[in-house]
Amino acid sequence: MLRRRPILMFALAFLLAIGLFRMLPDRQTRTLDRDQINVNRVTHPNESESSRLLDLNNDPSNNRLISKLNHNPEIQIINHNRNDQSHYYEHEATVKFKTPLTKDQLNQIEKDIDASKSKTLGNLYMFRSNSKTTTQLLLYFRAREDIEYAEPNFILLQNEATLPNDIFYQEQYQWNLPVIETEKGWDISKGDKNIIIAVVDTGVDLDHPDLRHKLVKGYNAIDDNNNPNDDNGHGTHVAGIIASETNNSEGVAGITWYNQIMPVKTLAKDGYGYTFDIAKGIVWATDHGADVINLSLGNYQPATVLKEAIDYAYDKGVVLVAASGNDATNQPSYPAAFDEVLSVSAIGYSGERASFSNYGNYIDVAAPGIDIPSTYFENQYAALSGTSMASPHVSGLAGLILSTNPKLSNKEVMEIIRSSSYDIGERGKDEYYGNGLIDVNRALAAAKRK
């Protein structure tokens, strides 16, 4: 802890120093420019200020997840290049029929493929077979004339970065809110409880003291019930960045004071989930009033079922935000790379791109993503790093924009976020930061003028 604090204070001093360049013409400075850094200690509820954040020694990371998937005989691998992979579950297929199946048709198909399980969403079905491989299932379904498409049930991972666990012990400051001008933005809007932000993830800790008053009815797409309780921690952390209860004398502050969270569980305890369930969660959130959907998850396969769910939500006016991924690659990650989605990369304390953050011409904006303190499951708090942590900053901003001006379309909200961002890196849009670091104050001022 003693070795880490000088480094942190140097970073904060550096941010204060470069604030002197604020007088230069708008969008000319190439370094991060923030002139007021208020340091807030993060504590557990009802404990002293010396409390530390949760030790995440047992927290799952993508490297461990990928290794686990790669050694699971039921999981198949798609190698996009030497480094980047996608996965799907063997013996399963997602199939869209031209019309919903009758009970007799479904029974016959389940008999033909020796089905052990099936799920349905309208005329979209997921089948699992006891004996047939995914390849055999796809051959069976693609030979039929009544389908629109058949594809594997791809696996999407939570986009949390793999970093040394000791960082989670040592980082105790919410540096992320001042550098995106959140405090100034709060003078314009602190949010509106009628603007709902859905977190499609591992669920949310429904009893967390910093979140329980900020939640609306949610959904568990895995078990098809109304219990989206978090058994992993990732979704709770994402939700807390957006809307942890602010100004309540405990825990951490959220970007929005008043917007509410819709918890939608689509990722299981191990931190990954299937395209069918994720698509189902997106559709459910859209149909139940979500104005913004945060997707801190992804892989490198542009699954049709996922794209259709994204299109459905976008066409209904939902603002969609997704993490770009944590493999330091320019391989397009989905859903972030879909045109209808705001893609978010991650930065560190002084504005540098996080070493793990994916990049490419599909990146829209950047947001803080290193050592971000937030809520965690089982009534805890933790500091995590990843583009998963960057994405909810943008989702929270989208919620504040709609709170400021609810008449804006999703396209207008996305454009405000892009155009109001603070240009860092190469001049103009670039592959590491997109249009730049989000700026809450600028964005809300622009929304107010519309």
Coordinates of C-alpha atoms in Angstrom, one line a residue:
M1 CA 0.0 0.0 0.0
L2 CA 2.9 2.4 0.9
R3 CA 4.5 1.8 -2.5
R4 CA 1.3 2.3 -4.4
R5 CA 0.2 5.6 -2.8
P6 CA 3.1 7.8 -4.1
I7 CA 2.3 6.5 -7.6
L8 CA -1.3 7.3 -7.3
M9 CA -0.7 10.8 -5.8
F10 CA 1.8 11.5 -8.6
A11 CA -0.9 10.6 -11.1
L12 CA -3.4 12.9 -9.4
A13 CA -0.9 15.7 -9.3
F14 CA -0.2 15.2 -13.0
L15 CA -3.9 15.5 -13.8
L16 CA -4.1 18.7 -11.8
A17 CA -1.0 20.2 -13.5
I18 CA -2.2 19.6 -17.0
G19 CA -5.4 21.3 -16.1
L20 CA -3.5 24.6 -16.8
F21 CA -3.9 23.9 -20.5
R22 CA -7.7 24.3 -20.2
M23 CA -7.2 27.9 -21.6
L24 CA -6.1 26.5 -25.0
P25 CA -8.7 26.4 -27.8
D26 CA -11.4 23.7 -27.5
R27 CA -10.3 20.2 -28.6
Q28 CA -6.7 21.3 -29.2
T29 CA -4.9 19.8 -26.2
R30 CA -3.6 16.3 -26.9
T31 CA -3.3 15.3 -23.2
L32 CA -6.0 14.6 -20.6
D33 CA -7.3 17.9 -19.2
R34 CA -9.1 17.9 -15.9
D35 CA -8.8 20.8 -13.4
Q36 CA -10.6 19.6 -10.3
I37 CA -9.7 16.2 -8.9
N38 CA -11.7 15.5 -5.7
V39 CA -10.4 12.4 -3.9
N40 CA -13.1 10.3 -2.2
R41 CA -12.1 7.4 0.0
V42 CA -14.1 4.2 -0.6
T43 CA -15.3 2.4 2.5
H44 CA -17.5 -0.5 3.4
P45 CA -20.9 0.6 5.0
N46 CA -20.7 1.3 8.7
E47 CA -16.9 0.9 8.8
S48 CA -14.1 3.4 9.3
E49 CA -12.4 5.3 6.5
S50 CA -9.4 3.0 6.8
S51 CA -11.4 0.1 5.4
R52 CA -10.0 -1.5 2.2
L53 CA -11.8 -2.7 -0.8
L54 CA -12.6 -6.3 -1.2
D55 CA -9.7 -8.8 -1.8
L56 CA -10.6 -10.3 -5.1
N57 CA -8.2 -13.2 -5.0
N58 CA -11.0 -15.6 -6.1
D59 CA -12.6 -13.2 -8.6
P60 CA -12.9 -14.9 -12.1
S61 CA -10.9 -13.3 -14.9
N62 CA -11.2 -13.7 -18.7
N63 CA -7.8 -15.5 -18.9
R64 CA -9.0 -18.1 -16.4
L65 CA -12.4 -18.3 -18.1
I66 CA -10.8 -18.8 -21.6
S67 CA -8.4 -21.4 -20.2
K68 CA -11.4 -23.2 -18.6
L69 CA -13.4 -23.1 -21.9
N70 CA -10.4 -24.2 -24.0
H71 CA -10.0 -27.3 -21.8
N72 CA -13.7 -28.2 -21.7
P73 CA -14.5 -31.0 -24.1
E74 CA -18.0 -29.7 -24.5
I75 CA -16.8 -26.3 -25.8
Q76 CA -15.7 -25.8 -29.4
I77 CA -13.2 -23.0 -30.4
I78 CA -13.1 -20.7 -33.4
N79 CA -9.7 -19.2 -34.0
H80 CA -10.0 -15.8 -35.6
N81 CA -6.2 -15.3 -35.6
R82 CA -3.2 -16.3 -33.5
N83 CA -4.6 -14.6 -30.4
D84 CA -8.3 -14.1 -30.6
Q85 CA -10.9 -16.8 -30.2
S86 CA -14.6 -17.3 -30.0
H87 CA -16.4 -20.3 -28.4
Y88 CA -19.6 -22.2 -28.6
Y89 CA -21.2 -25.0 -26.8
E90 CA -21.1 -28.4 -28.5
H91 CA -24.4 -30.3 -29.0
E92 CA -26.4 -26.9 -29.2
A93 CA -27.8 -24.8 -32.0
T94 CA -29.8 -21.6 -32.2
V95 CA -32.4 -21.8 -35.0
K96 CA -34.9 -19.1 -36.3
F97 CA -37.9 -20.5 -38.1
K98 CA -40.0 -18.6 -40.6
T99 CA -43.0 -19.1 -38.3
P100 CA -43.4 -20.5 -34.8
L101 CA -43.4 -24.2 -34.6
T102 CA -46.6 -26.1 -33.7
K103 CA -46.4 -28.5 -30.7
D104 CA -46.3 -31.5 -33.0
Q105 CA -43.5 -30.0 -35.2
L106 CA -41.5 -29.2 -32.1
N107 CA -42.0 -32.7 -30.7
Q108 CA -40.9 -34.3 -34.0
I109 CA -37.8 -32.1 -34.2
E110 CA -36.9 -33.0 -30.6
K111 CA -37.3 -36.6 -31.5
D112 CA -35.2 -36.3 -34.7
I113 CA -32.2 -34.7 -32.9
D114 CA -32.5 -36.6 -29.6
A115 CA -33.1 -33.3 -27.8
S116 CA -32.4 -33.0 -24.1
K117 CA -33.5 -29.4 -23.9
S118 CA -35.1 -26.6 -25.9
K119 CA -35.8 -22.9 -25.3
T120 CA -38.0 -20.6 -27.3
L121 CA -38.4 -16.9 -28.0
G122 CA -41.1 -16.3 -30.5
N123 CA -40.0 -18.2 -33.6
L124 CA -36.4 -18.4 -32.3
Y125 CA -35.3 -21.7 -30.7
M126 CA -32.3 -23.1 -28.9
F127 CA -31.9 -26.9 -29.1
R128 CA -29.6 -29.1 -27.1
S129 CA -29.0 -32.7 -28.2
N130 CA -27.9 -35.7 -26.2
S131 CA -26.0 -37.3 -29.1
K132 CA -25.6 -35.0 -32.1
T133 CA -22.8 -32.5 -32.5
T134 CA -23.4 -28.9 -33.3
T135 CA -22.2 -29.6 -36.9
Q136 CA -24.7 -32.4 -37.2
L137 CA -27.5 -30.2 -35.8
L138 CA -26.7 -27.4 -38.3
L139 CA -26.7 -29.8 -41.2
Y140 CA -30.1 -31.1 -40.1
F141 CA -31.7 -27.7 -39.7
R142 CA -30.1 -26.0 -42.7
A143 CA -31.6 -28.8 -44.9
R144 CA -35.1 -27.6 -43.9
E145 CA -37.0 -25.1 -46.0
D146 CA -38.8 -23.5 -43.0
I147 CA -35.8 -21.9 -41.3
E148 CA -34.3 -18.4 -41.7
Y149 CA -31.0 -19.4 -40.2
A150 CA -29.2 -21.9 -37.9
E151 CA -26.0 -21.2 -36.0
P152 CA -24.0 -22.3 -33.0
N153 CA -25.0 -21.0 -29.5
F154 CA -22.0 -18.8 -29.1
I155 CA -20.5 -17.9 -25.7
L156 CA -19.9 -14.3 -24.7
L157 CA -17.6 -13.4 -21.8
Q158 CA -17.8 -10.5 -19.4
N159 CA -15.2 -7.9 -20.4
E160 CA -13.3 -7.6 -17.2
A161 CA -9.5 -7.3 -17.5
T162 CA -6.9 -9.6 -16.0
L163 CA -4.7 -7.6 -13.7
P164 CA -2.6 -8.4 -10.6
N165 CA -4.9 -8.9 -7.6
D166 CA -2.8 -6.6 -5.4
I167 CA -4.0 -3.6 -7.3
F168 CA -7.5 -4.3 -6.0
Y169 CA -6.2 -4.0 -2.5
Q170 CA -4.3 -0.8 -3.0
E171 CA -6.6 1.4 -5.1
Q172 CA -9.1 3.3 -2.8
Y173 CA -10.1 6.4 -4.8
Q174 CA -13.0 7.2 -7.1
W175 CA -10.7 9.0 -9.5
N176 CA -13.0 8.2 -12.4
L177 CA -15.8 10.6 -11.8
P178 CA -13.9 13.9 -11.7
V179 CA -11.9 13.2 -14.9
I180 CA -15.1 13.0 -16.9
E181 CA -16.5 16.2 -15.4
T182 CA -19.3 14.4 -13.6
E183 CA -19.5 16.9 -10.7
K184 CA -20.0 19.9 -13.1
G185 CA -22.6 17.8 -15.1
W186 CA -24.6 17.3 -11.9
D187 CA -25.3 21.0 -11.8
I188 CA -27.4 20.4 -15.0
S189 CA -28.9 17.0 -14.1
K190 CA -28.6 14.4 -11.5
G191 CA -30.9 12.0 -13.3
D192 CA -34.5 11.0 -13.4
K193 CA -36.1 7.9 -11.9
N194 CA -38.3 7.5 -15.0
I195 CA -35.3 6.9 -17.3
I196 CA -34.3 3.2 -16.9
I197 CA -30.9 1.7 -17.5
A198 CA -30.8 -2.1 -18.0
V199 CA -27.7 -4.0 -17.0
V200 CA -27.6 -7.2 -19.1
D201 CA -25.0 -9.1 -17.2
T202 CA -24.6 -11.6 -14.3
G203 CA -27.5 -10.0 -12.5
V204 CA -27.4 -7.5 -9.6
D205 CA -27.1 -8.1 -5.8
L206 CA -30.8 -7.3 -5.1
D207 CA -30.1 -6.6 -1.4
H208 CA -27.0 -4.4 -1.7
P209 CA -27.4 -1.4 0.6
D210 CA -26.1 0.9 -2.2
L211 CA -28.4 -0.5 -4.9
R212 CA -31.5 -1.9 -3.4
H213 CA -33.4 1.4 -3.6
K214 CA -32.4 1.9 -7.2
L215 CA -33.7 -1.3 -8.8
V216 CA -36.8 -1.9 -10.9
K217 CA -38.2 -5.4 -11.7
G218 CA -35.7 -7.5 -13.5
Y219 CA -35.4 -10.8 -15.3
N220 CA -33.3 -14.0 -15.3
A221 CA -33.1 -15.1 -19.0
I222 CA -31.1 -18.2 -18.0
D223 CA -33.8 -19.7 -15.8
D224 CA -36.7 -17.7 -17.3
N225 CA -37.9 -16.2 -14.0
N226 CA -37.9 -12.9 -12.2
N227 CA -34.9 -13.5 -9.9
P228 CA -31.9 -11.8 -11.5
N229 CA -29.8 -12.0 -8.3
D230 CA -26.0 -11.8 -8.9
D231 CA -23.9 -14.9 -8.1
N232 CA -20.7 -13.6 -9.7
G233 CA -20.2 -9.9 -8.8
H234 CA -19.6 -8.5 -12.3
G235 CA -23.1 -7.2 -12.9
T236 CA -23.3 -5.7 -9.4
H237 CA -20.1 -3.8 -10.1
V238 CA -21.3 -2.5 -13.4
A239 CA -24.6 -1.4 -11.9
G240 CA -22.9 0.4 -9.1
I241 CA -20.8 2.5 -11.5
I242 CA -24.0 3.7 -13.1
A243 CA -26.3 4.2 -10.2
S244 CA -24.9 3.4 -6.8
E245 CA -26.9 5.4 -4.4
T246 CA -25.3 8.8 -4.2
N247 CA -25.1 11.2 -1.2
N248 CA -26.2 8.5 1.3
S249 CA -23.1 8.6 3.5
E250 CA -21.9 5.1 2.6
G251 CA -20.1 3.2 -0.1
V252 CA -19.5 4.8 -3.5
A253 CA -21.2 7.4 -5.7
G254 CA -22.9 6.5 -8.9
I255 CA -22.8 8.6 -12.1
T256 CA -26.5 9.2 -11.8
W257 CA -28.2 10.0 -8.5
Y258 CA -31.8 9.1 -9.6
N259 CA -31.9 6.9 -12.7
Q260 CA -33.0 3.3 -11.9
I261 CA -31.4 0.0 -12.8
M262 CA -33.1 -2.9 -14.5
P263 CA -31.1 -6.0 -13.7
V264 CA -31.2 -8.7 -16.4
K265 CA -29.3 -11.9 -15.8
T266 CA -27.9 -13.5 -18.9
L267 CA -24.4 -14.5 -17.7
A268 CA -23.9 -17.4 -15.3
K269 CA -21.9 -17.7 -12.1
D270 CA -18.7 -18.4 -14.0
G271 CA -19.0 -15.1 -15.9
Y272 CA -20.1 -16.2 -19.4
G273 CA -23.3 -16.7 -21.2
Y274 CA -24.8 -17.8 -24.5
T275 CA -26.0 -15.6 -27.4
F276 CA -29.6 -17.0 -27.1
D277 CA -29.9 -16.0 -23.5
I278 CA -28.3 -12.6 -24.1
A279 CA -30.5 -11.9 -27.0
K280 CA -33.5 -12.9 -24.9
G281 CA -32.4 -10.5 -22.2
I282 CA -32.0 -7.6 -24.6
V283 CA -35.5 -8.2 -26.0
W284 CA -37.0 -8.5 -22.5
A285 CA -35.4 -5.3 -21.3
T286 CA -36.6 -3.5 -24.4
D287 CA -40.1 -4.7 -24.0
H288 CA -40.2 -3.8 -20.3
G289 CA -39.2 -0.1 -20.6
A290 CA -35.4 0.1 -20.7
D291 CA -34.2 3.4 -22.2
V292 CA -30.5 2.4 -22.1
I293 CA -29.0 -1.1 -22.2
N294 CA -25.4 -1.7 -21.0
L295 CA -23.6 -4.7 -22.4
S296 CA -20.3 -5.3 -20.6
L297 CA -19.7 -8.6 -22.5
G298 CA -18.7 -9.8 -26.0
N299 CA -16.7 -12.1 -28.2
Y300 CA -15.4 -11.9 -31.8
Q301 CA -18.3 -13.7 -33.6
P302 CA -21.1 -11.5 -35.1
A303 CA -23.9 -13.9 -34.2
T304 CA -27.1 -13.3 -36.2
V305 CA -29.3 -13.9 -33.1
L306 CA -27.4 -11.2 -31.2
K307 CA -27.6 -8.8 -34.2
E308 CA -31.3 -9.2 -34.5
A309 CA -31.8 -8.5 -30.8
I310 CA -29.6 -5.4 -31.1
D311 CA -31.6 -4.2 -34.1
Y312 CA -34.9 -4.8 -32.3
A313 CA -33.8 -2.7 -29.3
Y314 CA -32.3 0.0 -31.5
D315 CA -35.5 0.2 -33.7
K316 CA -37.5 0.7 -30.4
G317 CA -35.4 3.7 -29.5
V318 CA -33.1 2.1 -26.9
V319 CA -29.5 3.5 -26.5
L320 CA -27.1 0.5 -26.6
V321 CA -23.6 0.7 -25.1
A322 CA -21.0 -2.1 -25.1
A323 CA -17.5 -2.8 -23.9
S324 CA -14.9 -3.2 -26.6
G325 CA -13.1 -6.1 -24.9
N326 CA -9.8 -6.7 -23.1
D327 CA -7.4 -8.5 -25.4
A328 CA -5.5 -5.5 -26.7
T329 CA -6.5 -6.5 -30.3
N330 CA -8.1 -4.7 -33.2
Q331 CA -10.2 -7.8 -34.0
P332 CA -13.8 -6.4 -34.0
S333 CA -15.7 -7.5 -30.9
Y334 CA -19.4 -8.0 -30.8
P335 CA -21.9 -6.5 -29.9
A336 CA -19.6 -3.5 -29.6
A337 CA -18.7 -3.4 -33.3
F338 CA -22.3 -3.3 -34.5
D339 CA -23.2 0.1 -35.9
E340 CA -26.2 0.5 -33.6
V341 CA -24.0 0.2 -30.5
L342 CA -21.8 2.8 -28.8
S343 CA -18.4 1.0 -28.4
V344 CA -16.3 2.0 -25.4
S345 CA -12.5 1.6 -24.8
A346 CA -10.8 2.1 -21.5
I347 CA -8.3 4.7 -20.2
G348 CA -6.2 4.9 -17.0
Y349 CA -5.5 7.8 -14.6
S350 CA -3.6 10.2 -17.0
G351 CA -5.6 9.5 -20.1
E352 CA -3.4 6.7 -21.6
R353 CA -5.2 3.8 -23.2
A354 CA -5.5 0.9 -20.8
S355 CA -3.0 -1.7 -22.0
F356 CA -5.7 -4.4 -22.2
S357 CA -8.3 -2.3 -24.1
N358 CA -9.3 -3.4 -27.6
Y359 CA -9.0 -0.9 -30.3
G360 CA -10.1 -0.3 -33.9
N361 CA -12.1 2.0 -36.2
Y362 CA -15.3 0.8 -34.5
I363 CA -14.4 2.5 -31.2
D364 CA -16.8 5.4 -30.5
V365 CA -15.5 6.9 -27.2
A366 CA -13.3 6.1 -24.2
A367 CA -14.0 6.1 -20.5
P368 CA -12.2 5.3 -17.2
G369 CA -11.5 1.5 -16.8
I370 CA -8.6 0.9 -14.4
D371 CA -9.1 0.3 -10.7
I372 CA -12.8 1.5 -10.7
P373 CA -14.3 1.2 -7.2
S374 CA -18.0 0.1 -7.1
T375 CA -20.5 -2.2 -5.5
Y376 CA -19.9 -5.9 -5.5
F377 CA -22.1 -8.9 -4.7
E378 CA -22.8 -10.2 -1.2
N379 CA -23.1 -6.6 0.1
Q380 CA -19.4 -5.8 -0.7
Y381 CA -17.4 -3.2 -2.6
A382 CA -14.5 -3.9 -4.9
A383 CA -12.2 -2.2 -7.4
L384 CA -12.1 -3.8 -10.9
S385 CA -10.5 -3.0 -14.2
G386 CA -11.7 -3.6 -17.7
T387 CA -13.7 -2.2 -20.6
S388 CA -16.6 -3.7 -18.6
M389 CA -16.0 -0.9 -16.2
A390 CA -15.6 1.8 -18.9
S391 CA -18.9 0.9 -20.6
P392 CA -21.2 1.7 -17.7
H393 CA -19.7 5.2 -17.5
V394 CA -21.2 5.8 -20.9
S395 CA -24.5 4.1 -20.1
G396 CA -24.8 6.3 -17.0
L397 CA -24.1 9.4 -19.2
A398 CA -26.8 8.3 -21.7
G399 CA -29.2 8.1 -18.8
L400 CA -28.3 11.6 -17.7
I401 CA -28.7 12.9 -21.2
L402 CA -32.2 11.4 -21.5
S403 CA -33.0 12.8 -18.0
T404 CA -32.0 16.2 -19.2
N405 CA -34.0 16.0 -22.5
P406 CA -36.3 12.9 -22.8
K407 CA -37.4 13.9 -26.2
L408 CA -34.1 13.0 -27.8
S409 CA -33.9 9.9 -30.0
N410 CA -31.3 7.2 -29.4
K411 CA -29.4 8.3 -32.5
E412 CA -29.3 11.9 -31.1
V413 CA -28.1 10.7 -27.7
M414 CA -25.3 8.7 -29.3
E415 CA -24.2 11.6 -31.4
I416 CA -24.2 14.0 -28.4
I417 CA -21.9 11.5 -26.5
R418 CA -19.5 11.3 -29.5
S419 CA -19.5 15.0 -30.4
S420 CA -19.1 16.3 -26.8
S421 CA -16.2 14.0 -26.0
Y422 CA -12.8 15.4 -25.1
D423 CA -10.3 14.7 -27.8
I424 CA -7.2 12.8 -26.6
G425 CA -4.7 10.8 -28.6
E426 CA -4.3 11.7 -32.3
R427 CA -6.3 14.7 -33.5
G428 CA -9.8 13.8 -34.3
K429 CA -11.3 10.3 -34.2
D430 CA -8.7 7.5 -33.8
E431 CA -8.7 3.8 -33.2
Y432 CA -7.7 3.9 -29.5
Y433 CA -10.1 6.5 -28.1
G434 CA -12.7 6.9 -30.9
N435 CA -13.9 10.5 -30.6
G436 CA -12.3 10.9 -27.2
L437 CA -12.9 10.8 -23.5
I438 CA -16.6 11.3 -22.5
D439 CA -17.4 14.6 -20.9
V440 CA -20.5 14.6 -18.7
N441 CA -20.7 18.4 -18.4
R442 CA -20.4 19.1 -22.2
A443 CA -22.8 16.3 -23.1
L444 CA -25.5 17.5 -20.7
A445 CA -25.1 21.1 -21.8
A446 CA -25.5 20.0 -25.4
A447 CA -28.6 17.9 -24.5
K448 CA -30.1 21.0 -22.7
R449 CA -29.6 23.1 -25.8
K450 CA -31.4 20.6 -28.1

